[in-house]
Amino acid sequence: MRLELVSFPVRDARFGPRLRFADEVLEIDRAGLLDLVGRQADFFRSVQVDIARPGERTRIIHVIDAIEPRCKVAPAGAPTFPGFLGPPEVTGTGRTHRLEGFAVLTTGNIPGAEGSQGLKEAIVDMAGPGAEYTPVGRLTNVVLRFEVAEGIPVPEAVQAIRLAGLRAATWLAEATRDLAPARVESFELGPADPALPRVVYIQPMMREGDIHTTFIYGLPVESLPLVLHPNEVLDGAIVSADYWIACHRIPTYLYQNEPVVRALYRRHGHDLNFVAVIACRCLIVAEAEKRRQAAQVAKVARMLAAQGAIITMSNGGHAYADQMLICQAVEQAGIRTVLGVDEYSDTDGGDVPLVIYVPEARAIVSCGNQEARVDLPAMERVLGGDRFVTTGNSYEEAFRRHPAEPFTIGIRQIYAATAQVGFGRLTAREF
Amino acid sequence: MAEPIRIVHYLNQFFAGIGGEEKGDEPVGHRGGPVGPGLALQEALGAEGRIVATVWCGDNRFHEMRETVVSDLLRLIEAEAPAVLIAGPAFNAGRYGTACAILGSAAAQKLDLPVVTGMFPENPGVEAGRRDMYIVPTAAAATGMRAALPVMARLALRLGRGESLGPGDIEGYLPRGSRRNFFDAEVGAERMVAMLLARLRGEPFRTELPLPRFDRVPPAPPVRDLPRARLALVTEAGIVPQGNPDGLESWRATKWVKYRIAGLDALAPEQFTSVHGGFDTARIRQDPHRIVPLDVLRELEREGRIGRLHEDLYVTVGNVAPVARAERFGREIAEDLRKAGVQAVLLTAT
């Protein structure tokens, strides 16, 4: 299974008369894009489109998802996001074009979205210290702002926004379809020296309640192991629908550019033998279901003759319990593990960092303390909404202010800041 | 070249060369320049730092007249206008280590001075002082002097230049109890793979998050006489009257609250809701009894199977609660229940 990922680096984007990519500049036909994403007219009261560039004093709020523009060039007719924009065929072979350094950010406001169907505030700053924390702060972003019509049930509203975002991402990448590739990366699990250790990547993906989930080929992740080829992860099989706490969401963009998959690929055939990705669920509700999954994940890892496993997670709270149970079962199967986590060490760094642990969790990489606070400066422009989403919590004092103002917040409010897949350099240690 | 960084060095009577145990009552003293281990320390500091004075006190004297001794020492230290205070190293000497910790804390808090010392990790001075100073781990005995001094000198020079230090396990000091964020050299995914390869090769590796220690709470003994007991309902499910009159937070709650349920036979969904922000509350908002079974307890009360239901419902939200705060809520609620003569609690969590 061989995937050629063709990168077209985007230096800048601007609006113009037609969709065109030349000299690393993406020209976007604004009316054409609005026409495309506004097709579900019954759902949206209005749709706006803007461009946000790195270094601009722009703050984007109400971020829903970030998607890297992709289009499938070969095999002919293969869907770019199978399960959403085509049948759920196995992806990860052939040739896919990508706009590198670029993302579609869906943002918006959904009337009546509250409680367990609520979307928590998620912030992206394009300049200043906030931009350092989020994986999309250094990208050129097309920001789509959806105002959902009154009376649309929340699950339908988020699905409409999701489809619009995926369509926009595909449409934009179409600008490169007939262009000569700038850079081609090949992903193939070629033969490796049998002496190298066999490594699997165990990736629990969040799912909770009606709207918060992770889609695999268009359907919500299940609480049993699913063996994936790493190319499937990189090539559009996974779509994010986590709208809970901003910092440990894993945007679709981070599945398309999965950092652990890429890191394991880099070492494949040199230091290790990358065997497979084992996708499973976190935030499972029932204890028996949690334990069944952990046991089955360990069984599959053993059947794959794995010697080592990286286990990440997404979201928080009892997602840690799912991760720790998997760690325990996998270690007890004789497989060495390393965990990726983020921390709840409180604002002063003095609290117990994890919700739960097992004694087998001896090797942990921290993607940062989500409670740490950061000062964000004033911005000149706000995209995505007019005022912050607040749950009335006293910790969200800053959210009573206008989003363009300077304020101090916990990095938990910054989009994907502590995503436990380790995209960035943020970490925490005891000082 | 810039002026060398001014450093004052603290020693006990033994290392100051005055005498052993028999000189433990030696009063506070001082002298310009390095003394005893200060000579090797000065060598490790090189031209960048200068021990401008050494101050000392006998270990017994220090602990017997602690307040006077500390204020005398602070006065002597302040007069030298140092940029850094170095104390010890004290190795595994308990009284000396504690003296270094107490003096160091005072210098850090009152003179705003960075303080560097060295101790064996199990020296009681470590617990006393780790939050206020940088303690370099040393061997138990003074044979560890040669290894400790260069690390202490390096940290002292960096602090003296006003630099902030990285995490303890990388810089070589004992962690000070505060986990802080920073940007590492490598991204997280690469660090995960590198750590896994180290484990698979049997090489040493360092977890970025040593496992915390949790308290184990032994279960309470069974209630002896339930038909006579006063039973209270306590929950962290965020059940509050509609409108959330006390503004109970949906996560990281800053308070616990109580609501009168005397005279109520049920928690009607029109009257009560849940503000918990950590799970899907739809089912318990439909019927709050799914988490606070007031209806069933009223039946049991009428049937005489429990003595009496306490008149207040105790509520907080356990979502993302700092452990220390959760412990405080527990103590406060227990105290309140005890005063009210409650013998049994039905504690429901989510």
Coordinates of N, CA and C in Angstrom, one line a residue, chain A residues 116 132-133 197 199 208-209 259-260 263-264 266-267 271-272 307-310 312 331 336-338 340 343-346 348-354 357-359 361-366 368-369 371-372 391 393-396 411-412 420-431, chain B residues 130 134 165-170 173-197 199-201 205-214 216 247 249-254 277-282 285 319-325:
Chain A
S116 N -24.9 19.1 27.0 CA -24.1 18.1 26.4 C -24.0 18.2 24.9
E132 N 1.8 30.6 19.1 CA 2.8 29.5 19.3 C 2.1 28.2 19.7
Y133 N 1.0 28.3 20.3 CA 0.4 27.1 21.0 C -0.4 26.3 20.1
P197 N 12.7 -3.8 16.1 CA 11.5 -4.0 17.0 C 10.2 -3.6 16.2
V199 N 6.6 -2.1 16.1 CA 5.9 -1.1 16.8 C 4.5 -0.8 16.3
E208 N -18.3 11.0 22.7 CA -19.2 11.2 23.9 C -20.5 11.9 23.5
G209 N -21.6 11.3 23.9 CA -22.9 12.0 23.7 C -23.2 12.0 22.2
P259 N 1.1 13.4 13.8 CA 2.5 13.5 14.1 C 3.2 12.2 14.5
V260 N 2.5 11.3 15.2 CA 3.1 10.0 15.6 C 3.3 9.1 14.4
A263 N 6.2 10.4 12.6 CA 7.5 10.2 13.3 C 7.9 8.7 13.2
L264 N 6.9 7.8 13.3 CA 7.2 6.4 13.2 C 7.6 6.0 11.8
R266 N 9.2 8.0 9.8 CA 10.6 8.4 9.6 C 11.6 7.4 10.1
R267 N 11.2 6.6 11.1 CA 12.2 5.7 11.7 C 12.0 4.3 11.1
D271 N 15.2 2.3 12.6 CA 15.2 2.0 14.0 C 14.1 1.0 14.5
L272 N 13.1 0.9 13.6 CA 11.9 0.1 14.1 C 11.2 -0.4 12.8
Q307 N 6.2 -5.4 19.7 CA 7.1 -5.3 20.9 C 7.0 -4.0 21.6
G308 N 6.6 -3.0 20.8 CA 6.5 -1.7 21.5 C 5.2 -1.0 21.0
A309 N 4.7 -0.1 21.8 CA 3.4 0.6 21.4 C 3.5 2.0 21.9
I310 N 3.1 3.0 21.0 CA 2.8 4.3 21.5 C 1.3 4.5 21.6
T312 N -1.6 7.2 22.4 CA -2.0 8.6 22.7 C -3.4 8.6 23.2
E331 N 1.0 -3.7 28.4 CA 2.2 -4.0 29.1 C 2.2 -5.4 29.7
R336 N 6.2 -3.1 25.4 CA 6.6 -1.9 26.1 C 5.8 -0.7 25.5
T337 N 5.4 0.2 26.4 CA 4.6 1.3 25.9 C 5.2 2.7 26.3
V338 N 4.8 3.7 25.5 CA 5.0 5.1 25.8 C 3.7 5.8 25.6
G340 N 1.3 9.3 25.4 CA 1.2 10.8 25.2 C 0.0 11.3 26.0
E343 N -1.8 17.5 30.8 CA -1.9 17.5 32.3 C -2.9 18.5 32.8
Y344 N -3.4 18.2 34.0 CA -4.3 19.1 34.8 C -3.5 19.5 36.0
S345 N -2.4 20.2 35.9 CA -1.6 20.4 37.1 C -1.9 21.7 37.8
D346 N -3.1 22.3 37.5 CA -3.6 23.5 38.1 C -2.7 24.7 37.6
D348 N -1.0 26.8 39.3 CA 0.4 26.9 39.9 C 1.3 25.7 39.7
G349 N 0.8 24.7 38.9 CA 1.6 23.6 38.6 C 1.7 22.6 39.8
G350 N 0.9 22.8 40.8 CA 1.1 22.0 42.0 C 0.1 20.9 42.2
D351 N -0.8 20.7 41.3 CA -1.8 19.7 41.5 C -1.4 18.4 40.9
V352 N -2.1 17.3 41.3 CA -1.8 16.0 40.7 C -2.1 16.1 39.2
P353 N -1.1 15.8 38.3 CA -1.2 16.1 36.9 C -2.2 15.2 36.1
L354 N -2.4 14.0 36.6 CA -3.3 13.1 35.8 C -4.5 12.7 36.7
Y357 N -3.9 6.8 37.0 CA -2.7 6.2 36.4 C -2.7 4.7 36.8
V358 N -1.9 4.0 36.1 CA -1.6 2.6 36.5 C -0.1 2.5 36.7
P359 N 0.3 1.5 37.5 CA 1.8 1.5 37.8 C 2.6 1.1 36.5
A361 N 2.4 2.6 33.8 CA 2.6 3.8 32.9 C 3.9 4.5 33.3
R362 N 5.0 3.8 33.0 CA 6.3 4.3 33.5 C 7.0 5.2 32.5
A363 N 6.5 5.3 31.3 CA 7.1 6.1 30.3 C 6.0 7.0 29.7
I364 N 6.1 8.3 30.0 CA 5.0 9.2 29.6 C 5.7 10.5 29.0
V365 N 5.1 10.9 27.9 CA 5.5 12.2 27.3 C 4.3 13.2 27.5
S366 N 4.7 14.3 28.1 CA 3.7 15.3 28.4 C 3.6 16.4 27.3
G368 N 1.9 19.1 27.8 CA 1.7 20.4 28.5 C 0.6 20.4 29.5
N369 N 0.6 21.4 30.4 CA -0.4 21.6 31.4 C -1.4 22.5 30.9
E371 N -3.9 23.9 32.3 CA -4.3 24.9 33.2 C -3.4 26.1 33.3
A372 N -2.2 26.0 32.7 CA -1.3 27.1 32.7 C -1.9 28.3 32.0
T391 N -19.9 29.7 29.5 CA -20.9 28.9 30.3 C -21.2 29.6 31.6
N393 N -19.0 30.4 33.7 CA -18.1 29.9 34.8 C -17.2 31.1 35.2
S394 N -17.0 31.2 36.5 CA -16.2 32.3 37.0 C -14.8 32.3 36.4
Y395 N -14.3 31.1 35.9 CA -12.9 31.1 35.3 C -12.9 31.7 34.0
E396 N -14.1 32.0 33.4 CA -14.2 32.5 32.1 C -14.5 34.0 32.1
I411 N -4.6 27.9 28.9 CA -4.3 27.5 27.5 C -5.3 26.4 27.1
R412 N -6.2 25.9 28.0 CA -7.2 25.0 27.7 C -8.2 25.6 26.6
Q420 N -2.8 15.5 22.5 CA -1.9 14.5 23.1 C -1.1 13.7 22.0
V421 N -1.3 14.1 20.8 CA -0.6 13.4 19.7 C 0.8 14.0 19.4
G422 N 1.1 15.1 20.2 CA 2.5 15.6 20.2 C 2.9 16.3 18.9
F423 N 2.0 17.2 18.4 CA 2.4 17.9 17.2 C 3.4 18.9 17.4
G424 N 3.5 19.4 18.6 CA 4.3 20.6 18.9 C 5.3 20.3 20.0
R425 N 6.0 21.4 20.4 CA 7.1 21.3 21.3 C 6.7 21.6 22.8
L426 N 5.4 21.9 22.9 CA 4.9 22.3 24.3 C 5.0 21.0 25.2
T427 N 5.5 21.2 26.4 CA 5.6 20.2 27.4 C 5.6 20.8 28.8
A428 N 5.6 19.9 29.8 CA 5.7 20.4 31.1 C 6.6 19.5 31.9
R429 N 7.3 20.1 32.9 CA 8.1 19.3 33.8 C 8.1 20.0 35.1
E430 N 8.6 19.2 36.1 CA 8.6 19.8 37.4 C 9.8 20.7 37.5
F431 N 9.6 22.0 38.0 CA 10.7 23.0 38.1 C 10.9 23.1 39.6
Chain B
R130 N 12.8 23.0 49.5 CA 12.8 22.8 48.1 C 12.0 23.8 47.3
Y134 N 17.2 26.2 45.1 CA 17.6 25.1 44.2 C 18.5 24.2 44.9
L165 N 15.9 29.1 35.2 CA 16.4 27.7 35.0 C 15.3 26.8 34.3
G166 N 15.8 25.8 33.6 CA 14.9 24.8 33.1 C 14.4 23.9 34.1
P167 N 13.7 22.8 33.7 CA 13.2 21.8 34.7 C 14.3 21.2 35.5
G168 N 14.0 20.7 36.7 CA 14.9 20.2 37.6 C 15.7 19.0 37.1
D169 N 15.0 18.1 36.4 CA 15.7 16.8 36.0 C 16.7 17.1 34.9
I170 N 16.5 18.2 34.2 CA 17.5 18.5 33.1 C 18.6 19.4 33.7
Y173 N 18.8 20.0 39.6 CA 18.4 20.3 40.9 C 17.1 19.5 41.3
L174 N 16.8 19.4 42.6 CA 15.6 18.6 43.0 C 14.4 19.4 42.7
P175 N 13.4 18.8 42.0 CA 12.2 19.5 41.6 C 11.5 20.2 42.7
R176 N 11.0 21.4 42.4 CA 10.5 22.3 43.5 C 9.0 22.3 43.6
G177 N 8.4 21.2 43.1 CA 6.9 21.0 43.4 C 6.0 21.8 42.5
S178 N 6.5 22.3 41.4 CA 5.6 23.0 40.5 C 5.9 22.6 39.1
R179 N 4.9 22.1 38.4 CA 5.0 21.7 37.0 C 4.7 22.9 36.1
R180 N 5.7 23.2 35.2 CA 5.5 24.4 34.4 C 5.6 24.0 32.9
N181 N 4.9 24.8 32.1 CA 5.0 24.5 30.7 C 6.3 25.2 30.1
F182 N 6.8 24.6 29.1 CA 7.8 25.3 28.2 C 7.9 24.6 26.9
F183 N 8.6 25.2 26.0 CA 8.7 24.6 24.6 C 10.0 23.8 24.6
D184 N 9.9 22.5 24.3 CA 11.1 21.7 24.3 C 11.8 21.8 22.9
A185 N 12.9 21.1 22.8 CA 13.7 21.2 21.6 C 13.0 20.4 20.5
E186 N 12.4 19.2 20.9 CA 11.8 18.3 19.9 C 10.3 18.3 20.1
V187 N 9.6 18.0 19.0 CA 8.1 17.9 19.2 C 7.7 16.6 20.0
G188 N 6.5 16.6 20.5 CA 6.1 15.5 21.4 C 6.2 14.1 20.7
A189 N 5.7 14.0 19.5 CA 5.7 12.7 18.8 C 7.1 12.2 18.6
E190 N 8.0 13.0 18.3 CA 9.4 12.5 18.2 C 10.0 12.1 19.6
R191 N 9.6 12.8 20.6 CA 10.0 12.4 22.0 C 9.4 11.0 22.4
M192 N 8.1 10.8 21.9 CA 7.5 9.5 22.2 C 8.3 8.4 21.6
V193 N 8.6 8.6 20.3 CA 9.3 7.5 19.5 C 10.7 7.3 20.1
A194 N 11.4 8.4 20.5 CA 12.7 8.2 21.1 C 12.6 7.5 22.4
M195 N 11.6 7.8 23.2 CA 11.5 7.2 24.5 C 11.2 5.7 24.3
L196 N 10.3 5.4 23.4 CA 10.0 4.0 23.1 C 11.2 3.2 22.6
L197 N 12.0 3.8 21.7 CA 13.2 3.1 21.3 C 14.2 2.9 22.4
R199 N 13.4 2.4 25.5 CA 12.9 1.3 26.3 C 13.1 0.0 25.6
L200 N 12.9 -0.1 24.3 CA 13.0 -1.3 23.6 C 14.5 -1.8 23.5
R201 N 15.4 -0.8 23.6 CA 16.8 -1.2 23.5 C 17.4 -1.4 24.9
F205 N 15.9 5.7 30.2 CA 15.0 6.8 29.7 C 14.4 7.5 30.9
R206 N 13.9 8.7 30.6 CA 13.3 9.5 31.7 C 11.9 9.9 31.4
T207 N 10.9 9.4 32.1 CA 9.6 9.7 31.9 C 9.4 11.2 32.2
E208 N 8.5 11.9 31.4 CA 8.3 13.3 31.6 C 7.3 13.6 32.7
L209 N 6.7 12.5 33.2 CA 5.7 12.6 34.2 C 5.8 11.5 35.2
P210 N 6.6 11.6 36.2 CA 6.7 10.6 37.2 C 5.3 10.3 37.8
L211 N 5.0 9.1 38.1 CA 3.6 8.8 38.6 C 3.4 9.5 39.9
P212 N 2.3 10.1 40.0 CA 1.9 10.8 41.3 C 1.5 9.8 42.3
R213 N 1.6 10.2 43.6 CA 1.1 9.3 44.6 C -0.3 9.7 45.0
F214 N -1.2 8.8 45.0 CA -2.6 9.1 45.4 C -2.8 8.5 46.8
R216 N -4.9 6.4 49.4 CA -5.9 5.4 49.4 C -6.8 5.6 50.6
G247 N -24.8 30.0 41.3 CA -23.7 30.1 40.3 C -22.7 29.0 40.5
E249 N -20.2 26.4 39.5 CA -19.5 26.3 38.2 C -19.7 24.9 37.6
S250 N -19.6 24.8 36.3 CA -19.7 23.5 35.6 C -18.4 22.7 35.6
W251 N -17.3 23.4 35.9 CA -16.0 22.7 36.0 C -15.2 23.5 36.9
R252 N -14.2 22.9 37.6 CA -13.3 23.5 38.5 C -14.1 24.3 39.5
A253 N -15.2 23.7 40.1 CA -16.1 24.4 41.0 C -15.3 25.0 42.2
T254 N -15.6 26.2 42.6 CA -15.0 26.9 43.7 C -15.7 26.7 45.0
G277 N -20.4 19.9 33.9 CA -19.9 20.1 32.5 C -19.0 19.0 32.0
G278 N -19.0 17.9 32.7 CA -18.1 16.8 32.3 C -18.7 15.6 31.7
F279 N -20.0 15.5 31.5 CA -20.6 14.4 30.9 C -21.9 14.8 30.3
D280 N -22.5 13.8 29.6 CA -23.8 14.1 29.0 C -24.9 14.1 30.0
T281 N -25.4 15.2 30.4 CA -26.3 15.3 31.5 C -27.8 15.2 31.1
A282 N -28.0 14.9 29.8 CA -29.4 14.8 29.3 C -30.3 13.9 30.1
R285 N -31.0 15.3 33.6 CA -31.9 16.5 33.5 C -33.4 16.0 33.3
N319 N -16.0 17.9 38.4 CA -15.3 18.0 37.1 C -14.1 18.8 37.1
V320 N -12.9 18.2 36.8 CA -11.6 19.0 36.7 C -11.3 19.7 38.0
A321 N -11.7 19.1 39.1 CA -11.4 19.7 40.4 C -9.9 19.5 40.8
P322 N -9.2 20.5 41.2 CA -7.9 20.3 41.8 C -8.1 19.4 43.0
V323 N -7.1 18.5 43.2 CA -7.2 17.5 44.3 C -7.3 18.2 45.7
A324 N -6.5 19.2 45.9 CA -6.4 19.8 47.2 C -7.8 20.5 47.5
R325 N -8.4 21.0 46.5 CA -9.7 21.7 46.7 C -10.8 20.6 47.0

